[in-house]
Amino acid sequence: DRERYEMPGPSIAIAPRPYLRTPEDAQGFWQLGNLWRVTATGHQTGGSLSFVDQLVTDDGGGPGIHMHNSDEGLYVVSGHCDFHAGGESLSAGPGSLVLVPRFTEHAFRVDAPGTQLLNFYVPAGIELYLIAFAHPAVRNELPKKGEVPMPPPRLVEQISRDYGQFAGAGFPLPVLAPPTPDQFVTRRNPDAIVQPFLATAASSARWWYDGQLWSVLADQTGTDGSLSMFEILAPRGAGAKPHLFAASDQFLYVLEGEIDMLLGCGTKVAGKGDFVFVPQGTPHARRVRSASARILQLVTPSGFERLLRIAGEKTEAMSLTSTGSAEKAIDEDRRQRLLDEIGLRPIATADPFA
C-alpha cells in the first residue's frame, strides 16, 4: 500500500496531496556542475513519480553510461544534448522528449549554453540517490567552476546500491568522475519489452480535443503501460472541466503562458516554469488565462490517450491558427464505458473559476 508508511507506534496513512511549485521555491542541489531543482519526490507523490528541473553546464555536462530501476523521461526545454540510450544516438533539441525504459544503458552530453532539462522518473526513488550525495545549492543558479567537490567514492557506491543505480559494464559510476568520450557508447537491451525513443510535437500524432491541440509524445505502446505524456496547445479560455482520475496520478508543467488550476478545494495560478502535481482521486480543472498556453502533461499509468483517439479529431495542424472539431460525436454509452475504463470521472459542479 503506497499510501501507508510504517512509523513507531500506531501506523498512520498519509495520502499524497496536490500542490503547485515554482522553480524559485523548489529545493536546489549542486553536483557535477549542474543545478538540480527537485520539484517532486516519492514522499510527496506516494512513490508514483519524481521530477527534477535542472540547469546543466554547457562544457560537456551530463553523466556517463548508467542505468536504474525506473523509467526515465528527459524533456529539453532549451539548449541541446546528445543522448545515447540502448545502442541509439539521439540528438535532442528544444521540445524533444527522450524516454528511456528501466534497466537500459544511457548517457547524455550537453553541448549548448543555456540548457534546461526536465527529468522525471516512474516510479520515484532515483531522486533520493541524487539528493544523497549532492550539495544544497546556496543560489538558484549553476555553481561556479570548482565550487562543488566530487563526492567520496565509497559514499556514491553505497548510495548506488541502496537506490538501484548501476554503472554501464566496465565503466565507473557516472558521478565518480567526469565522463570521457568512450563512456557514451551504450548497448541495446535485447530482453527489454520497449526500447528508448525520441519524440517531439512535430513528429507525434496530434488530435483536436476539447478545443485544444494535443500531441501524444508517449503512450501505452511505447512505455509498456508505464505512462502517457502530452504536449498541449490551448487558447485563452480552453482547458478541462472539473474531474478526477480514480487510479492515475499526473503532473502538469507550464512551458508557456498562464493557467488557472483547481486543485482539490482551492484554486491557484500556474505560470511559465511551474509544476503541478495531481494525485489520484483529486478533483481538478484548468483554464488558460493568457492569450494561449503550452503545457506538458504526464499521466501514470497510461491510458488517457485512448480518449483522444476515440473522441478527438485527428489533425496535421501544428498551431492554434488552424481550426478543428472540438471532439467527435460518439455514442454516449460508448463514451461512458471509455471513461470508466480509464478511470476518468467528470464532476458536476459550478464553474470553479467564475
Short mmCIF file of N, CA and C in Angstrom, two decimals, residues 111-237:
data_model
loop_
_atom_site.label_atom_id
_atom_site.label_comp_id
_atom_site.label_asym_id
_atom_site.label_seq_id
_atom_site.Cartn_x
_atom_site.Cartn_y
_atom_site.Cartn_z
N ASP A 111 25.83 20.17 -25.06
CA ASP A 111 26.78 20.87 -25.91
C ASP A 111 26.28 22.25 -26.35
N ALA A 112 25.38 22.84 -25.56
CA ALA A 112 24.87 24.17 -25.90
C ALA A 112 24.66 24.97 -24.62
N PRO A 113 24.94 26.26 -24.65
CA PRO A 113 24.73 27.09 -23.46
C PRO A 113 23.24 27.26 -23.17
N GLY A 114 22.91 27.54 -21.92
CA GLY A 114 21.52 27.78 -21.55
C GLY A 114 20.64 26.55 -21.63
N THR A 115 21.22 25.37 -21.39
CA THR A 115 20.43 24.14 -21.49
C THR A 115 19.64 23.90 -20.20
N GLN A 116 18.34 23.70 -20.36
CA GLN A 116 17.45 23.34 -19.25
C GLN A 116 16.76 22.03 -19.60
N LEU A 117 16.83 21.08 -18.69
CA LEU A 117 16.26 19.76 -18.90
C LEU A 117 15.25 19.45 -17.79
N LEU A 118 14.19 18.77 -18.15
CA LEU A 118 13.22 18.26 -17.19
C LEU A 118 13.38 16.75 -17.11
N ASN A 119 13.73 16.25 -15.95
CA ASN A 119 13.86 14.81 -15.74
C ASN A 119 12.72 14.32 -14.87
N PHE A 120 12.09 13.23 -15.28
CA PHE A 120 11.10 12.60 -14.41
C PHE A 120 11.34 11.10 -14.41
N TYR A 121 10.96 10.48 -13.29
CA TYR A 121 11.20 9.06 -13.08
C TYR A 121 9.90 8.41 -12.60
N VAL A 122 9.57 7.24 -13.19
CA VAL A 122 8.38 6.47 -12.82
C VAL A 122 8.80 5.03 -12.63
N PRO A 123 8.67 4.48 -11.40
CA PRO A 123 8.25 5.15 -10.18
C PRO A 123 9.37 6.00 -9.60
N ALA A 124 9.09 6.65 -8.47
CA ALA A 124 10.06 7.52 -7.81
C ALA A 124 11.16 6.69 -7.14
N GLY A 125 12.22 7.38 -6.72
CA GLY A 125 13.29 6.73 -5.97
C GLY A 125 14.66 7.26 -6.32
N ILE A 126 14.92 7.46 -7.62
CA ILE A 126 16.24 7.90 -8.05
C ILE A 126 16.55 9.31 -7.55
N GLU A 127 15.51 10.12 -7.30
CA GLU A 127 15.78 11.46 -6.78
C GLU A 127 16.47 11.41 -5.42
N LEU A 128 16.22 10.35 -4.65
CA LEU A 128 16.90 10.20 -3.36
C LEU A 128 18.39 9.91 -3.57
N TYR A 129 18.69 9.17 -4.61
CA TYR A 129 20.09 8.92 -4.98
C TYR A 129 20.79 10.23 -5.30
N LEU A 130 20.13 11.10 -6.08
CA LEU A 130 20.73 12.38 -6.44
C LEU A 130 20.94 13.27 -5.22
N ILE A 131 19.92 13.34 -4.38
CA ILE A 131 19.98 14.21 -3.21
C ILE A 131 21.04 13.75 -2.22
N ALA A 132 21.22 12.43 -2.11
CA ALA A 132 22.06 11.88 -1.05
C ALA A 132 23.52 12.32 -1.14
N PHE A 133 24.04 12.54 -2.35
CA PHE A 133 25.45 12.92 -2.44
C PHE A 133 25.64 14.34 -2.98
N ALA A 134 24.55 15.05 -3.27
CA ALA A 134 24.66 16.41 -3.78
C ALA A 134 24.82 17.41 -2.64
N HIS A 135 25.14 18.65 -3.01
CA HIS A 135 25.30 19.73 -2.04
C HIS A 135 24.11 20.68 -2.14
N PRO A 136 23.47 21.06 -1.04
CA PRO A 136 22.38 22.04 -1.12
C PRO A 136 22.87 23.31 -1.82
N ALA A 137 22.12 23.79 -2.80
CA ALA A 137 22.51 24.99 -3.55
C ALA A 137 22.27 26.23 -2.70
N VAL A 138 23.23 27.11 -2.69
CA VAL A 138 23.08 28.36 -1.93
C VAL A 138 22.57 29.48 -2.82
N ARG A 139 22.47 29.22 -4.14
CA ARG A 139 21.89 30.16 -5.10
C ARG A 139 21.07 29.38 -6.11
N ASN A 140 20.04 30.01 -6.64
CA ASN A 140 19.20 29.35 -7.64
C ASN A 140 19.82 29.54 -9.03
N GLU A 141 21.05 29.03 -9.18
CA GLU A 141 21.79 29.16 -10.44
C GLU A 141 22.88 28.11 -10.45
N LEU A 142 23.53 27.96 -11.61
CA LEU A 142 24.62 26.99 -11.72
C LEU A 142 25.76 27.35 -10.76
N PRO A 143 26.42 26.35 -10.19
CA PRO A 143 27.59 26.66 -9.35
C PRO A 143 28.75 27.14 -10.20
N LYS A 144 29.65 27.86 -9.58
CA LYS A 144 30.86 28.28 -10.27
C LYS A 144 31.80 27.09 -10.44
N LYS A 145 32.65 27.15 -11.45
CA LYS A 145 33.56 26.04 -11.71
C LYS A 145 34.44 25.80 -10.49
N GLY A 146 34.49 24.55 -10.04
CA GLY A 146 35.30 24.18 -8.89
C GLY A 146 34.67 24.48 -7.55
N GLU A 147 33.46 25.02 -7.53
CA GLU A 147 32.82 25.39 -6.27
C GLU A 147 32.33 24.17 -5.49
N VAL A 148 31.99 23.10 -6.21
CA VAL A 148 31.43 21.91 -5.56
C VAL A 148 32.36 20.72 -5.78
N PRO A 149 32.90 20.11 -4.72
CA PRO A 149 33.80 18.97 -4.89
C PRO A 149 33.04 17.71 -5.28
N MET A 150 33.75 16.76 -5.88
CA MET A 150 33.15 15.47 -6.20
C MET A 150 32.88 14.72 -4.90
N PRO A 151 31.84 13.91 -4.84
CA PRO A 151 31.53 13.17 -3.60
C PRO A 151 32.52 12.04 -3.37
N PRO A 152 32.68 11.59 -2.12
CA PRO A 152 33.58 10.46 -1.82
C PRO A 152 33.11 9.19 -2.53
N PRO A 153 34.02 8.45 -3.18
CA PRO A 153 33.64 7.25 -3.93
C PRO A 153 32.87 6.23 -3.10
N ARG A 154 33.29 5.98 -1.85
CA ARG A 154 32.61 4.96 -1.05
C ARG A 154 31.16 5.36 -0.78
N LEU A 155 30.92 6.66 -0.59
CA LEU A 155 29.56 7.14 -0.37
C LEU A 155 28.70 6.89 -1.60
N VAL A 156 29.24 7.22 -2.78
CA VAL A 156 28.49 7.03 -4.02
C VAL A 156 28.19 5.55 -4.25
N GLU A 157 29.17 4.70 -4.00
CA GLU A 157 28.96 3.26 -4.22
C GLU A 157 27.87 2.72 -3.31
N GLN A 158 27.87 3.12 -2.04
CA GLN A 158 26.85 2.63 -1.11
C GLN A 158 25.47 3.15 -1.48
N ILE A 159 25.39 4.44 -1.80
CA ILE A 159 24.09 5.02 -2.16
C ILE A 159 23.57 4.40 -3.45
N SER A 160 24.45 4.10 -4.39
CA SER A 160 24.03 3.47 -5.65
C SER A 160 23.41 2.12 -5.38
N ARG A 161 24.02 1.33 -4.49
CA ARG A 161 23.44 0.02 -4.14
C ARG A 161 22.09 0.20 -3.46
N ASP A 162 21.96 1.20 -2.62
CA ASP A 162 20.72 1.40 -1.86
C ASP A 162 19.55 1.79 -2.76
N TYR A 163 19.83 2.58 -3.80
CA TYR A 163 18.73 3.17 -4.57
C TYR A 163 18.63 2.68 -6.01
N GLY A 164 19.31 1.60 -6.36
CA GLY A 164 19.09 0.99 -7.65
C GLY A 164 19.74 1.71 -8.81
N GLN A 165 20.92 2.30 -8.60
CA GLN A 165 21.68 2.95 -9.67
C GLN A 165 22.84 2.04 -10.05
N PHE A 166 23.05 1.83 -11.37
CA PHE A 166 24.07 0.91 -11.83
C PHE A 166 24.92 1.58 -12.90
N ALA A 167 26.22 1.26 -12.91
CA ALA A 167 27.10 1.76 -13.96
C ALA A 167 26.98 0.87 -15.19
N GLY A 168 27.38 1.40 -16.34
CA GLY A 168 27.47 0.57 -17.53
C GLY A 168 28.59 -0.43 -17.38
N ALA A 169 28.51 -1.53 -18.13
CA ALA A 169 29.50 -2.61 -17.99
C ALA A 169 30.91 -2.08 -18.26
N GLY A 170 31.81 -2.28 -17.30
CA GLY A 170 33.19 -1.88 -17.47
C GLY A 170 33.47 -0.42 -17.22
N PHE A 171 32.47 0.35 -16.77
CA PHE A 171 32.65 1.78 -16.54
C PHE A 171 32.41 2.12 -15.08
N PRO A 172 32.99 3.22 -14.60
CA PRO A 172 32.73 3.64 -13.22
C PRO A 172 31.34 4.25 -13.09
N LEU A 173 30.86 4.36 -11.86
CA LEU A 173 29.59 5.04 -11.64
C LEU A 173 29.69 6.47 -12.18
N PRO A 174 28.60 7.00 -12.77
CA PRO A 174 28.69 8.24 -13.55
C PRO A 174 29.06 9.48 -12.77
N VAL A 175 28.91 9.47 -11.44
CA VAL A 175 29.22 10.69 -10.69
C VAL A 175 30.58 10.63 -10.00
N LEU A 176 31.36 9.58 -10.23
CA LEU A 176 32.66 9.48 -9.59
C LEU A 176 33.73 10.28 -10.31
N ALA A 177 33.50 10.57 -11.59
CA ALA A 177 34.46 11.35 -12.36
C ALA A 177 33.76 11.87 -13.61
N PRO A 178 34.22 12.99 -14.14
CA PRO A 178 33.63 13.49 -15.40
C PRO A 178 33.77 12.43 -16.49
N PRO A 179 32.74 12.23 -17.31
CA PRO A 179 32.78 11.17 -18.32
C PRO A 179 33.79 11.46 -19.43
N THR A 180 34.38 10.42 -19.97
CA THR A 180 35.28 10.51 -21.11
C THR A 180 34.51 10.12 -22.37
N PRO A 181 35.04 10.44 -23.56
CA PRO A 181 34.29 10.16 -24.80
C PRO A 181 33.86 8.72 -24.97
N ASP A 182 34.63 7.76 -24.44
CA ASP A 182 34.25 6.35 -24.62
C ASP A 182 33.11 5.93 -23.71
N GLN A 183 32.67 6.82 -22.84
CA GLN A 183 31.58 6.47 -21.92
C GLN A 183 30.21 6.89 -22.45
N PHE A 184 30.07 6.95 -23.77
CA PHE A 184 28.78 7.31 -24.36
C PHE A 184 28.32 6.29 -25.40
N VAL A 185 28.99 5.15 -25.46
CA VAL A 185 28.60 4.09 -26.39
C VAL A 185 27.82 3.05 -25.61
N THR A 186 26.50 3.06 -25.78
CA THR A 186 25.63 2.18 -24.99
C THR A 186 25.29 0.91 -25.76
N ARG A 187 24.79 -0.07 -25.03
CA ARG A 187 24.39 -1.34 -25.62
C ARG A 187 22.87 -1.49 -25.58
N ARG A 188 22.32 -2.12 -26.59
CA ARG A 188 20.90 -2.41 -26.65
C ARG A 188 20.57 -3.53 -25.66
N ASN A 189 19.42 -3.43 -25.02
CA ASN A 189 18.95 -4.49 -24.14
C ASN A 189 17.97 -5.36 -24.92
N PRO A 190 18.39 -6.53 -25.39
CA PRO A 190 17.51 -7.36 -26.24
C PRO A 190 16.32 -7.94 -25.50
N ASP A 191 16.37 -7.96 -24.18
CA ASP A 191 15.28 -8.53 -23.40
C ASP A 191 14.21 -7.50 -23.04
N ALA A 192 14.45 -6.23 -23.36
CA ALA A 192 13.51 -5.19 -22.98
C ALA A 192 12.23 -5.28 -23.83
N ILE A 193 11.10 -5.04 -23.19
CA ILE A 193 9.81 -5.06 -23.89
C ILE A 193 9.67 -3.84 -24.80
N VAL A 194 10.18 -2.70 -24.33
CA VAL A 194 10.16 -1.47 -25.13
C VAL A 194 11.58 -0.90 -25.16
N GLN A 195 11.87 -0.09 -26.17
CA GLN A 195 13.19 0.48 -26.36
C GLN A 195 13.13 2.00 -26.24
N PRO A 196 14.28 2.65 -26.03
CA PRO A 196 14.30 4.11 -25.94
C PRO A 196 13.81 4.76 -27.23
N PHE A 197 13.26 5.95 -27.11
CA PHE A 197 12.83 6.68 -28.30
C PHE A 197 12.85 8.18 -28.02
N LEU A 198 12.85 8.95 -29.10
CA LEU A 198 12.77 10.41 -29.04
C LEU A 198 11.50 10.84 -29.75
N ALA A 199 10.80 11.80 -29.17
CA ALA A 199 9.56 12.31 -29.76
C ALA A 199 9.50 13.82 -29.61
N THR A 200 8.90 14.47 -30.57
CA THR A 200 8.60 15.90 -30.50
C THR A 200 7.14 16.09 -30.90
N ALA A 201 6.61 17.27 -30.66
CA ALA A 201 5.23 17.54 -31.07
C ALA A 201 5.09 17.39 -32.58
N ALA A 202 6.12 17.82 -33.33
CA ALA A 202 6.06 17.76 -34.79
C ALA A 202 6.06 16.32 -35.31
N SER A 203 6.73 15.41 -34.58
CA SER A 203 6.84 14.02 -35.04
C SER A 203 5.75 13.12 -34.48
N SER A 204 4.90 13.65 -33.62
CA SER A 204 3.91 12.83 -32.92
C SER A 204 2.53 12.96 -33.55
N ALA A 205 1.68 11.98 -33.27
CA ALA A 205 0.28 12.06 -33.69
C ALA A 205 -0.41 13.15 -32.88
N ARG A 206 -1.33 13.88 -33.54
CA ARG A 206 -1.98 15.02 -32.90
C ARG A 206 -3.49 14.95 -33.09
N TRP A 207 -4.22 15.44 -32.05
CA TRP A 207 -5.67 15.46 -32.08
C TRP A 207 -6.19 16.80 -31.56
N TRP A 208 -7.30 17.26 -32.15
CA TRP A 208 -8.09 18.33 -31.54
C TRP A 208 -9.03 17.67 -30.54
N TYR A 209 -9.02 18.15 -29.33
CA TYR A 209 -9.96 17.64 -28.33
C TYR A 209 -10.25 18.74 -27.33
N ASP A 210 -11.52 18.99 -27.09
CA ASP A 210 -11.95 19.98 -26.11
C ASP A 210 -11.37 21.36 -26.42
N GLY A 211 -11.29 21.67 -27.73
CA GLY A 211 -10.81 22.98 -28.14
C GLY A 211 -9.32 23.19 -28.01
N GLN A 212 -8.55 22.09 -27.86
CA GLN A 212 -7.11 22.17 -27.68
C GLN A 212 -6.40 21.21 -28.62
N LEU A 213 -5.14 21.50 -28.92
CA LEU A 213 -4.33 20.65 -29.79
C LEU A 213 -3.42 19.79 -28.94
N TRP A 214 -3.63 18.47 -28.99
CA TRP A 214 -2.89 17.52 -28.16
C TRP A 214 -1.89 16.74 -29.02
N SER A 215 -0.60 16.77 -28.66
CA SER A 215 0.42 15.95 -29.30
C SER A 215 0.78 14.82 -28.33
N VAL A 216 0.68 13.58 -28.79
CA VAL A 216 0.95 12.43 -27.92
C VAL A 216 2.43 12.07 -28.03
N LEU A 217 3.21 12.50 -27.05
CA LEU A 217 4.65 12.23 -27.05
C LEU A 217 4.98 10.81 -26.62
N ALA A 218 4.18 10.24 -25.72
CA ALA A 218 4.41 8.89 -25.23
C ALA A 218 3.07 8.27 -24.89
N ASP A 219 2.94 6.97 -25.17
CA ASP A 219 1.68 6.29 -24.90
C ASP A 219 1.93 4.89 -24.38
N GLN A 220 0.86 4.13 -24.26
CA GLN A 220 0.94 2.80 -23.67
C GLN A 220 1.86 1.89 -24.46
N THR A 221 1.84 1.99 -25.79
CA THR A 221 2.66 1.12 -26.62
C THR A 221 4.15 1.38 -26.41
N GLY A 222 4.54 2.64 -26.35
CA GLY A 222 5.95 2.98 -26.23
C GLY A 222 6.52 2.84 -24.84
N THR A 223 5.66 2.78 -23.81
CA THR A 223 6.14 2.72 -22.43
C THR A 223 5.69 1.47 -21.69
N ASP A 224 5.10 0.52 -22.40
CA ASP A 224 4.59 -0.71 -21.78
C ASP A 224 3.60 -0.40 -20.66
N GLY A 225 2.79 0.64 -20.87
CA GLY A 225 1.75 0.97 -19.90
C GLY A 225 2.20 1.82 -18.73
N SER A 226 3.49 2.18 -18.68
CA SER A 226 4.00 2.92 -17.54
C SER A 226 3.43 4.33 -17.46
N LEU A 227 3.35 5.02 -18.59
CA LEU A 227 2.92 6.41 -18.58
C LEU A 227 2.48 6.85 -19.96
N SER A 228 1.77 7.96 -19.98
CA SER A 228 1.45 8.68 -21.21
C SER A 228 1.88 10.12 -21.01
N MET A 229 2.33 10.77 -22.11
CA MET A 229 2.76 12.17 -21.99
C MET A 229 2.29 12.95 -23.20
N PHE A 230 1.84 14.18 -22.95
CA PHE A 230 1.25 15.01 -23.98
C PHE A 230 1.83 16.42 -23.93
N GLU A 231 1.93 17.04 -25.09
CA GLU A 231 2.20 18.47 -25.17
C GLU A 231 0.93 19.11 -25.70
N ILE A 232 0.39 20.06 -24.95
CA ILE A 232 -0.92 20.63 -25.23
C ILE A 232 -0.77 22.10 -25.61
N LEU A 233 -1.39 22.50 -26.72
CA LEU A 233 -1.52 23.90 -27.10
C LEU A 233 -2.97 24.29 -26.87
N ALA A 234 -3.19 25.35 -26.10
CA ALA A 234 -4.57 25.72 -25.74
C ALA A 234 -4.74 27.23 -25.83
N PRO A 235 -5.86 27.71 -26.40
CA PRO A 235 -6.12 29.15 -26.47
C PRO A 235 -6.74 29.66 -25.17
N ARG A 236 -6.85 30.96 -25.06
CA ARG A 236 -7.46 31.56 -23.87
C ARG A 236 -8.86 30.98 -23.63
N GLY A 237 -9.15 30.63 -22.40
CA GLY A 237 -10.47 30.13 -22.03
C GLY A 237 -10.62 28.62 -22.15
#
